[in-house]
Coordinates of C-alpha atoms and ligand atoms in Angstrom, one line a residue:
M24 CA 0.0 0.0 0.0
C25 CA 1.4 3.5 -0.9
I26 CA 2.2 6.0 1.8
F27 CA -0.8 8.3 1.0
C28 CA -3.2 5.3 1.1
K29 CA -1.7 4.6 4.6
I30 CA -2.4 8.2 5.6
V31 CA -5.9 8.0 4.2
N32 CA -6.4 4.8 6.3
K33 CA -5.0 6.6 9.3
D34 CA -2.2 4.0 9.5
I35 CA 0.3 6.9 9.4
P36 CA -0.5 10.2 11.2
A37 CA -0.8 13.5 9.3
H38 CA -1.9 17.0 10.1
I39 CA -5.3 16.9 8.5
I40 CA -6.7 20.2 7.3
Y41 CA -9.9 18.9 5.7
E42 CA -11.5 15.5 5.1
D43 CA -14.7 14.3 3.4
E44 CA -15.8 11.0 1.9
S45 CA -13.5 11.3 -1.1
V46 CA -10.8 13.9 -0.4
L47 CA -8.1 14.5 2.2
A48 CA -6.1 17.7 2.7
I49 CA -2.9 17.4 4.8
L50 CA 0.1 19.6 5.5
D51 CA 3.1 18.5 3.4
I52 CA 5.8 17.3 5.7
S53 CA 8.4 19.3 3.9
Q54 CA 6.6 22.8 4.3
T55 CA 8.4 24.2 1.3
T56 CA 6.7 27.4 2.4
I57 CA 4.5 27.8 5.5
G58 CA 1.2 26.2 4.8
H59 CA 2.3 23.9 2.0
T60 CA -0.7 21.6 1.7
L61 CA -1.4 18.4 -0.3
I62 CA -4.9 17.7 -1.6
I63 CA -5.3 13.9 -2.0
P64 CA -8.1 11.8 -3.4
K65 CA -8.9 8.9 -1.0
E66 CA -9.1 6.5 -3.9
H67 CA -5.7 5.4 -5.2
T68 CA -5.0 6.8 -8.7
E69 CA -1.5 7.4 -9.9
N70 CA -1.6 11.0 -11.2
F71 CA -3.5 13.9 -12.5
L72 CA -3.8 12.4 -16.0
D73 CA -5.3 9.0 -15.0
C74 CA -7.6 10.3 -12.3
P75 CA -11.3 9.7 -13.1
K76 CA -13.0 13.0 -13.9
E77 CA -15.5 12.9 -11.0
I78 CA -12.7 12.5 -8.5
L79 CA -10.6 15.2 -10.2
N80 CA -13.5 17.6 -9.9
K81 CA -13.7 17.0 -6.2
V82 CA -10.0 17.4 -5.7
T83 CA -10.0 20.7 -7.6
S84 CA -13.0 22.0 -5.8
V85 CA -11.5 21.2 -2.4
S86 CA -8.2 22.8 -3.6
Q87 CA -9.9 26.0 -4.4
A88 CA -11.6 26.2 -1.0
I89 CA -8.5 25.3 1.0
G90 CA -6.4 27.6 -1.2
N91 CA -8.6 30.5 -0.4
K92 CA -8.4 29.7 3.3
I93 CA -4.6 29.5 3.2
M94 CA -4.5 32.9 1.4
S95 CA -6.6 34.7 3.9
N96 CA -5.6 32.9 7.1
L97 CA -1.8 32.8 6.5
G98 CA -1.6 36.1 4.7
A99 CA -0.1 34.6 1.5
Q100 CA 0.4 36.9 -1.5
G101 CA 0.0 34.1 -4.1
M102 CA 0.1 30.4 -4.6
N103 CA 1.7 27.8 -6.8
I104 CA -0.7 24.9 -7.5
I105 CA 1.2 22.0 -8.8
A106 CA 0.6 18.4 -10.0
N107 CA 3.8 16.5 -10.7
V108 CA 3.2 13.6 -13.2
N109 CA 5.7 10.8 -13.2
E110 CA 9.3 10.8 -12.0
I111 CA 10.6 13.0 -14.8
A112 CA 8.4 15.8 -13.5
G113 CA 9.4 15.3 -9.9
Q114 CA 6.6 13.0 -8.7
T115 CA 7.9 10.9 -5.8
I116 CA 4.7 9.5 -4.4
M117 CA 2.7 7.7 -7.1
H118 CA -0.7 8.6 -5.6
F119 CA -2.3 11.6 -7.2
H120 CA -2.1 14.8 -5.2
L121 CA -2.1 18.5 -5.8
H122 CA 0.4 20.8 -4.1
L123 CA -0.8 24.1 -2.7
I124 CA 2.3 26.1 -2.1
P125 CA 1.5 29.6 -0.7
R126 CA 3.9 32.4 -1.7
Y127 CA 4.9 35.1 0.6
D128 CA 7.9 36.9 -1.1
S129 CA 10.5 36.3 -3.7
N130 CA 12.9 34.6 -1.1
D131 CA 10.3 32.3 0.4
G132 CA 12.0 29.0 -0.6
I133 CA 10.6 28.2 -4.0
S134 CA 11.6 29.4 -7.4
I135 CA 10.0 28.3 -10.6
S136 CA 11.6 29.4 -13.8
M137 CA 10.5 28.6 -17.3
R138 CA 12.8 29.2 -20.3
S139 CA 11.6 30.7 -23.5
A140 CA 12.8 28.7 -26.5
D141 CA 13.8 30.4 -29.8
N142 CA 12.8 29.6 -33.4
I143 CA 10.0 27.1 -32.5
D144 CA 7.4 26.1 -35.1
L145 CA 4.2 26.7 -33.0
E146 CA 1.9 25.7 -35.8
N147 CA 3.6 22.3 -36.2
I148 CA 3.4 21.6 -32.4
K149 CA -0.2 22.6 -32.3
N150 CA -1.0 20.2 -35.2
K151 CA 0.8 17.4 -33.4
I152 CA -1.1 17.9 -30.2
I153 CA -4.6 18.1 -31.6
K154 CA -4.4 15.2 -34.0
D155 CA -6.5 12.1 -33.1
Ligands
LIG203 P1 5.6 14.7 -5.2 O1 7.1 14.9 -5.3 O2 5.3 13.2 -5.4 O3 4.8 15.6 -6.1 O4 5.2 15.1 -3.7 C1 5.2 14.3 -2.7 C2 5.2 15.2 -1.4 O5 4.8 14.3 -0.3 C3 6.5 15.8 -1.1 O6 6.3 17.2 -1.1 C4 6.8 15.3 0.3 O7 7.4 16.2 1.2 C5 5.4 14.8 0.8 N1 5.5 13.7 1.7 C6 6.2 12.6 1.6 N2 6.0 11.7 2.6 C7 5.1 12.3 3.4 C8 4.5 12.0 4.7 O8 4.7 10.9 5.2 N3 3.6 12.8 5.2 C9 3.3 14.1 4.6 N4 2.5 14.8 5.2 N5 3.9 14.4 3.4 C10 4.8 13.6 2.9
LIG204 ZN1 -2.2 5.2 -2.7

């Protein structure tokens, strides 16, 4: 059984922020920034992309509610909401979860940078993505 299934089953303790019949929200043990929270479906599914739509809808709905509570109660100025999919993207626990990482200032412990590529054929990429 994976570690998040164990947390869902209360075999491993966690700081639970919210719980209902299908979703659990807990503090991430790493606390990348203060209030770093994980929104986890109770049913085991590997990642965002293979999560059944009805479960995904519940996860995103709880994420929005908890995200707003974190913003107002911890005085965050912004938030990174992240789903890592597979090891290449940094996923370490293969049980779907969304990270809510509140942002306080530019030196708050997280930095996300995205490069801009040159000379890319956007039309070609678009056509590849939309083909059946
Ligand atoms: P991933 O890298 O898979 O997107 O994120 C996994 C997250 O789970 C990490 O941020 C890590 O700190 C957190 N984590 C790992 N083990 C535990 C645990 O036992 N309890 C809690 N609350 N968080 C955990
Ligand atoms: Zn699991």
